[in-house]
Amino acid sequence: WGVWGGQLFRNGRILATKRRRGRPPKEPRSEDQLPQVPVPEHLQTLVDLRTA
């Protein structure tokens, strides 16, 4: 964990939100799930390069 320039970092990556306090629940909360956003076809090659 660390803060630099107003951004929260963990393992060298910027975090959008901080993890909640306490033990994580067995069943994930619906508000903790990220929405699935379709990637436009013209950007699909960029996604494939980053996940390889």
Backbone as ProteinMPNN parsed JSONL, in Angstrom:
{"seq_chain_A": "WGVWGGQLFRNGRILATKRRRGRPPKEPRSEDQLPQVPVPEHLQTLVDLRTA", "coords_chain_A": {"N_chain_A": [[0.843, -1.192, 0.0], [0.38, 2.298, -0.621], [0.591, 5.87, -0.999], [0.628, 8.308, -3.494], [0.789, 11.387, -4.949], [-1.944, 11.759, -4.518], [-3.069, 9.408, -5.393], [-3.962, 6.032, -4.763], [-1.9, 3.294, -4.339], [-1.091, -0.146, -4.984], [1.116, -2.748, -5.065], [2.461, -1.448, -7.155], [0.453, -0.61, -8.864], [-2.304, 1.534, -9.685], [-5.086, 1.902, -7.569], [-8.612, 1.799, -7.874], [-10.512, 1.829, -5.849], [-10.376, 1.458, -2.286], [-9.89, -1.535, -0.4], [-12.509, -2.998, 1.561], [-12.918, -2.842, 5.168], [-12.086, -5.503, 7.443], [-12.91, -9.065, 7.322], [-13.329, -10.613, 4.137], [-16.571, -11.326, 2.692], [-18.162, -14.613, 2.429], [-19.957, -14.977, 0.318], [-19.821, -12.965, -2.438], [-20.664, -9.492, -2.422], [-23.213, -7.791, -4.271], [-22.709, -5.124, -4.913], [-19.98, -5.067, -4.882], [-19.124, -6.252, -7.171], [-17.693, -5.8, -10.357], [-18.959, -4.125, -13.225], [-19.642, -5.785, -16.345], [-18.246, -4.766, -19.249], [-18.608, -4.451, -22.664], [-15.99, -4.706, -25.083], [-15.208, -2.524, -27.689], [-14.932, -3.487, -31.155], [-12.816, -2.293, -32.62], [-10.94, -1.822, -30.67], [-10.28, -4.259, -29.676], [-7.912, -5.619, -30.374], [-5.979, -4.365, -28.811], [-6.702, -5.168, -26.246], [-6.269, -7.915, -26.433], [-3.487, -7.934, -26.706], [-2.624, -7.037, -24.184], [-3.523, -9.007, -22.42], [-2.144, -11.236, -23.079]], "CA_chain_A": [[0.0, 0.0, 0.0], [1.085, 3.561, -0.621], [-0.125, 6.993, -1.605], [1.523, 9.211, -4.196], [0.045, 12.312, -5.795], [-3.38, 11.594, -4.326], [-3.504, 8.11, -5.911], [-3.683, 4.896, -3.898], [-1.179, 2.269, -5.085], [-0.805, -1.442, -4.384], [1.981, -3.513, -5.964], [2.827, -0.642, -8.306], [-0.706, -0.292, -9.707], [-3.259, 2.458, -9.08], [-6.354, 1.294, -7.184], [-9.792, 2.653, -8.024], [-11.109, 1.92, -4.516], [-9.669, 0.73, -1.243], [-10.608, -2.712, 0.073], [-13.273, -2.783, 2.789], [-12.335, -3.34, 6.406], [-12.545, -6.804, 7.923], [-12.804, -10.265, 6.501], [-14.233, -10.608, 2.981], [-17.694, -12.251, 2.86], [-18.12, -15.842, 1.634], [-20.707, -14.675, -0.901], [-19.513, -11.581, -2.826], [-21.786, -8.557, -2.487], [-23.481, -7.345, -5.638], [-22.075, -3.823, -5.133], [-18.539, -5.257, -5.025], [-18.847, -6.805, -8.486], [-17.49, -4.816, -11.412], [-19.83, -4.393, -14.378], [-19.015, -6.3, -17.557], [-18.385, -3.781, -20.321], [-18.08, -5.009, -23.911], [-14.906, -3.948, -25.715], [-15.479, -2.308, -29.119], [-14.091, -4.306, -32.035], [-11.593, -1.603, -33.039], [-9.997, -1.84, -29.549], [-10.094, -5.645, -29.242], [-6.51, -6.026, -30.525], [-5.234, -3.855, -27.659], [-7.026, -6.025, -25.106], [-5.59, -9.185, -26.656], [-2.059, -7.747, -26.456], [-2.377, -6.879, -22.752], [-3.849, -10.218, -21.675], [-1.292, -12.336, -23.543]], "C_chain_A": [[0.875, 1.239, 0.0], [0.256, 4.627, -1.304], [0.906, 7.901, -2.252], [0.686, 10.092, -5.1], [-1.457, 12.176, -5.676], [-3.924, 10.281, -4.856], [-3.105, 7.016, -4.931], [-3.073, 3.782, -4.746], [-1.102, 0.981, -4.286], [-0.045, -2.255, -5.423], [2.274, -2.76, -7.259], [1.685, -0.286, -9.238], [-1.647, 0.631, -8.95], [-4.552, 1.707, -8.783], [-7.489, 2.282, -7.377], [-10.448, 2.876, -6.664], [-10.275, 1.107, -3.544], [-10.529, -0.445, -0.784], [-11.338, -2.392, 1.372], [-12.544, -3.349, 3.997], [-12.881, -4.722, 6.727], [-12.375, -7.923, 6.915], [-13.768, -10.192, 5.315], [-15.37, -11.615, 3.19], [-17.527, -13.505, 1.999], [-18.808, -15.639, 0.292], [-20.419, -13.23, -1.281], [-20.779, -10.725, -2.895], [-21.97, -8.088, -3.921], [-22.813, -6.008, -5.924], [-20.557, -3.926, -5.265], [-18.156, -5.79, -6.402], [-18.688, -5.681, -9.504], [-18.407, -5.135, -12.587], [-19.027, -4.914, -15.568], [-19.295, -5.321, -18.692], [-17.813, -4.388, -21.596], [-17.017, -4.091, -24.52], [-15.247, -3.767, -27.193], [-14.478, -3.077, -29.983], [-12.79, -3.615, -32.415], [-10.558, -1.524, -31.909], [-9.663, -3.257, -29.087], [-8.635, -6.093, -29.358], [-5.664, -5.528, -29.362], [-5.474, -4.709, -26.426], [-6.298, -7.352, -25.234], [-4.097, -9.067, -26.37], [-1.763, -7.678, -24.963], [-2.644, -8.141, -21.957], [-2.976, -11.395, -22.081], [-0.097, -12.515, -22.635]], "O_chain_A": [[1.976, 1.235, 0.551], [-0.656, 4.335, -2.078], [1.928, 8.228, -1.648], [-0.057, 9.583, -5.94], [-2.178, 12.449, -6.636], [-5.131, 10.05, -4.782], [-2.028, 7.072, -4.338], [-3.654, 3.373, -5.751], [-1.053, 1.008, -3.056], [-0.522, -2.428, -6.545], [2.33, -3.36, -8.332], [1.919, 0.286, -10.303], [-1.779, 0.533, -7.73], [-5.057, 0.967, -9.628], [-7.346, 3.468, -7.079], [-10.889, 3.984, -6.36], [-9.56, 0.185, -3.936], [-11.757, -0.356, -0.782], [-10.851, -1.61, 2.187], [-11.674, -4.211, 3.874], [-13.995, -5.069, 6.335], [-11.798, -7.763, 5.839], [-14.908, -9.755, 5.475], [-15.152, -12.657, 3.807], [-16.845, -13.478, 0.974], [-18.306, -16.073, -0.745], [-20.747, -12.332, -0.506], [-21.825, -11.175, -3.365], [-21.011, -7.998, -4.687], [-22.389, -5.765, -7.053], [-19.911, -2.977, -5.711], [-16.978, -5.78, -6.761], [-19.462, -4.724, -9.507], [-18.607, -6.306, -12.909], [-17.875, -4.529, -15.768], [-20.449, -5.082, -19.046], [-16.653, -4.8, -21.614], [-17.132, -2.866, -24.476], [-15.542, -4.743, -27.881], [-13.331, -3.288, -29.589], [-11.757, -4.275, -32.523], [-9.402, -1.189, -32.169], [-8.838, -3.429, -28.19], [-8.166, -6.87, -28.526], [-4.719, -6.207, -28.962], [-4.552, -4.949, -25.646], [-5.765, -7.864, -24.25], [-3.498, -10.005, -25.844], [-0.747, -8.211, -24.517], [-2.038, -8.33, -20.902], [-3.067, -12.46, -21.47], [0.731, -13.395, -22.87]]}, "name": "protein", "num_of_chains": 1, "seq": "WGVWGGQLFRNGRILATKRRRGRPPKEPRSEDQLPQVPVPEHLQTLVDLRTA"}
